[in-house]
mmCIF file of C-alpha atoms in Angstrom:
data_model
loop_
_atom_site.group_PDB
_atom_site.id
_atom_site.type_symbol
_atom_site.label_atom_id
_atom_site.label_comp_id
_atom_site.label_asym_id
_atom_site.label_seq_id
_atom_site.Cartn_x
_atom_site.Cartn_y
_atom_site.Cartn_z
ATOM 1 C CA MET A 1 -2.004 4.500 9.555
ATOM 2 C CA ARG A 2 1.424 5.049 8.065
ATOM 3 C CA THR A 3 2.859 1.857 9.520
ATOM 4 C CA LEU A 4 0.027 -0.346 8.270
ATOM 5 C CA CYS A 5 -0.024 1.233 4.801
ATOM 6 C CA ALA A 6 3.760 1.065 4.483
ATOM 7 C CA SER A 7 3.696 -2.634 5.379
ATOM 8 C CA THR A 8 1.126 -3.259 2.669
ATOM 9 C CA LEU A 9 3.168 -1.313 0.120
ATOM 10 C CA ILE A 10 6.357 -3.229 0.906
ATOM 11 C CA GLY A 11 4.473 -6.495 0.459
ATOM 12 C CA GLU A 12 3.226 -5.212 -2.901
ATOM 13 C CA PHE A 13 6.787 -4.300 -3.861
ATOM 14 C CA PHE A 14 7.808 -7.951 -3.644
ATOM 15 C CA VAL A 15 4.642 -9.252 -5.307
ATOM 16 C CA ILE A 16 5.148 -6.883 -8.247
ATOM 17 C CA GLY A 17 8.741 -8.067 -8.604
ATOM 18 C CA PHE A 18 7.716 -11.710 -8.636
ATOM 19 C CA ALA A 19 4.862 -10.963 -11.042
ATOM 20 C CA GLY A 20 7.435 -9.359 -13.347
ATOM 21 C CA LEU A 21 9.414 -12.588 -13.377
ATOM 22 C CA VAL A 22 6.284 -14.524 -14.297
ATOM 23 C CA ALA A 23 5.252 -11.957 -16.919
ATOM 24 C CA MET A 24 8.617 -12.338 -18.663
ATOM 25 C CA LYS A 25 7.865 -16.017 -19.258
ATOM 26 C CA VAL A 26 4.126 -16.074 -19.952
ATOM 27 C CA SER A 27 3.488 -12.865 -21.860
ATOM 28 C CA GLY A 28 4.520 -11.791 -25.309
ATOM 29 C CA LEU A 29 5.918 -8.543 -23.918
ATOM 30 C CA SER A 30 9.589 -7.696 -24.169
ATOM 31 C CA VAL A 31 11.760 -7.945 -21.087
ATOM 32 C CA ALA A 32 12.384 -4.197 -21.238
ATOM 33 C CA THR A 33 8.661 -3.439 -21.258
ATOM 34 C CA VAL A 34 7.941 -5.773 -18.362
ATOM 35 C CA TRP A 35 10.704 -4.362 -16.187
ATOM 36 C CA THR A 36 9.961 -0.763 -17.073
ATOM 37 C CA VAL A 37 6.358 -1.149 -15.926
ATOM 38 C CA CYS A 38 7.273 -3.269 -12.905
ATOM 39 C CA GLY A 39 10.141 -0.959 -11.984
ATOM 40 C CA ILE A 40 7.895 2.095 -12.032
ATOM 41 C CA ALA A 41 5.274 0.308 -9.917
ATOM 42 C CA MET A 42 7.910 -0.943 -7.470
ATOM 43 C CA ALA A 43 9.451 2.523 -7.179
ATOM 44 C CA LEU A 44 5.989 3.969 -6.585
ATOM 45 C CA CYS A 45 5.479 1.518 -3.714
ATOM 46 C CA VAL A 46 8.696 2.623 -2.033
ATOM 47 C CA LEU A 47 8.084 6.333 -2.665
ATOM 48 C CA LEU A 48 4.555 6.093 -1.296
ATOM 49 C CA CYS A 49 5.934 4.671 1.949
ATOM 50 C CA GLY A 50 7.652 7.994 2.513
ATOM 51 C CA MET A 51 4.733 10.099 1.296
ATOM 52 C CA LEU A 52 1.977 8.573 3.434
ATOM 53 C CA GLY A 53 1.710 11.598 5.693
ATOM 54 C CA ARG A 54 1.097 13.950 2.766
ATOM 55 C CA PRO A 55 -2.242 14.802 1.191
ATOM 56 C CA GLY A 56 -3.151 12.671 -1.792
ATOM 57 C CA ALA A 57 -0.866 9.761 -0.950
ATOM 58 C CA VAL A 58 -3.767 7.474 -0.068
ATOM 59 C CA HIS A 59 -5.418 8.291 -3.399
ATOM 60 C CA ILE A 60 -2.215 7.450 -5.258
ATOM 61 C CA GLY A 61 -2.170 4.205 -3.282
ATOM 62 C CA TRP A 62 -5.682 3.440 -4.519
ATOM 63 C CA ALA A 63 -4.534 4.059 -8.096
ATOM 64 C CA LEU A 64 -1.705 1.599 -7.483
ATOM 65 C CA GLN A 65 -4.209 -0.971 -6.212
ATOM 66 C CA ILE A 66 -6.300 -0.576 -9.362
ATOM 67 C CA GLY A 67 -3.187 -1.030 -11.486
ATOM 68 C CA LEU A 68 -2.270 -4.142 -9.528
ATOM 69 C CA VAL A 69 -5.695 -5.683 -10.151
ATOM 70 C CA LEU A 70 -5.558 -4.729 -13.842
ATOM 71 C CA SER A 71 -2.175 -6.414 -14.163
ATOM 72 C CA GLY A 72 -4.209 -9.612 -14.082
ATOM 73 C CA THR A 73 -4.693 -9.147 -17.827
ATOM 74 C CA ILE A 74 -1.022 -10.159 -18.208
ATOM 75 C CA VAL A 75 -0.583 -12.549 -15.257
ATOM 76 C CA THR A 76 -4.014 -13.921 -14.341
ATOM 77 C CA THR A 77 -3.028 -14.707 -10.747
ATOM 78 C CA MET A 78 -2.670 -10.973 -10.206
ATOM 79 C CA TYR A 79 -6.457 -10.607 -10.278
ATOM 80 C CA VAL A 80 -6.571 -12.515 -7.000
ATOM 81 C CA LEU A 81 -3.418 -11.013 -5.509
ATOM 82 C CA GLY A 82 -4.428 -7.509 -6.598
ATOM 83 C CA ALA A 83 -7.830 -7.903 -4.980
ATOM 84 C CA ALA A 84 -6.186 -9.235 -1.819
ATOM 85 C CA PHE A 85 -3.822 -6.274 -1.639
ATOM 86 C CA ALA A 86 -6.659 -3.845 -2.366
ATOM 87 C CA GLY A 87 -8.435 -5.346 0.639
ATOM 88 C CA LEU A 88 -5.302 -5.007 2.725
ATOM 89 C CA TRP A 89 -4.923 -1.399 1.567
ATOM 90 C CA TRP A 90 -8.516 -0.645 2.577
ATOM 91 C CA ALA A 91 -7.988 -2.287 5.973
ATOM 92 C CA SER A 92 -4.698 -0.430 6.482
ATOM 93 C CA VAL A 93 -6.293 2.924 5.726
ATOM 94 C CA HIS A 94 -9.539 2.260 7.609
ATOM 95 C CA TYR A 95 -8.133 0.724 10.778
ATOM 96 C CA GLY A 96 -4.974 2.816 10.680
ATOM 97 C CA ARG A 97 -7.085 5.970 10.902
ATOM 98 C CA LYS A 98 -9.027 4.502 13.806
ATOM 99 C CA VAL A 99 -5.775 3.704 15.630
ATOM 100 C CA ASP A 100 -4.479 7.227 14.963
ATOM 101 C CA GLU A 101 -7.706 8.720 16.348
ATOM 102 C CA ALA A 102 -7.510 6.518 19.445
ATOM 103 C CA LYS A 103 -3.874 7.533 20.006
ATOM 104 C CA ALA A 104 -4.833 11.201 19.729
ATOM 105 C CA ARG A 105 -7.684 10.761 22.214
ATOM 106 C CA PHE A 106 -5.382 8.926 24.624
ATOM 107 C CA ALA A 107 -2.692 11.595 24.317
ATOM 108 C CA SER A 108 -5.163 14.435 24.921
ATOM 109 C CA ALA A 109 -6.701 12.618 27.891
ATOM 110 C CA ARG A 110 -3.258 11.968 29.299
ATOM 111 C CA ALA A 111 -2.251 15.604 28.787
ATOM 112 C CA GLY A 112 -5.459 16.671 30.553
ATOM 113 C CA THR A 113 -4.758 14.499 33.582
ATOM 114 C CA ALA A 114 -1.106 15.585 33.688
ATOM 115 C CA GLY A 115 -2.236 19.231 33.775
ATOM 116 C CA ALA A 116 -4.682 18.472 36.599
ATOM 117 C CA ASP A 117 -1.961 16.725 38.648
ATOM 118 C CA THR A 118 0.353 19.748 38.560
ATOM 119 C CA ALA A 119 -2.349 22.259 39.481
#
């Protein structure tokens, strides 16, 4: 799960940066405001990559996805991109957990057969 989620977060990192460039031109917000918000969101993406094994990280990721969709109020394209990344986040979490479960089953089955071979 961590690999899939981290890949999604790194993609979001770049999208948020590019959205910040657009927001500087199309919104009435100051450059400092735009880059403060974008910088915090980008830092959160990178920090979450390292926190994905900890409890609550997936929930923080969901909060980030909601923020990304809501950023469409400033840059309207972000409604679409935010929804796309929310879908990717769901798929990363959902299928990543299934892959982790399959790996655990495979490892336990392999450990069981290795123990039977040595007996």
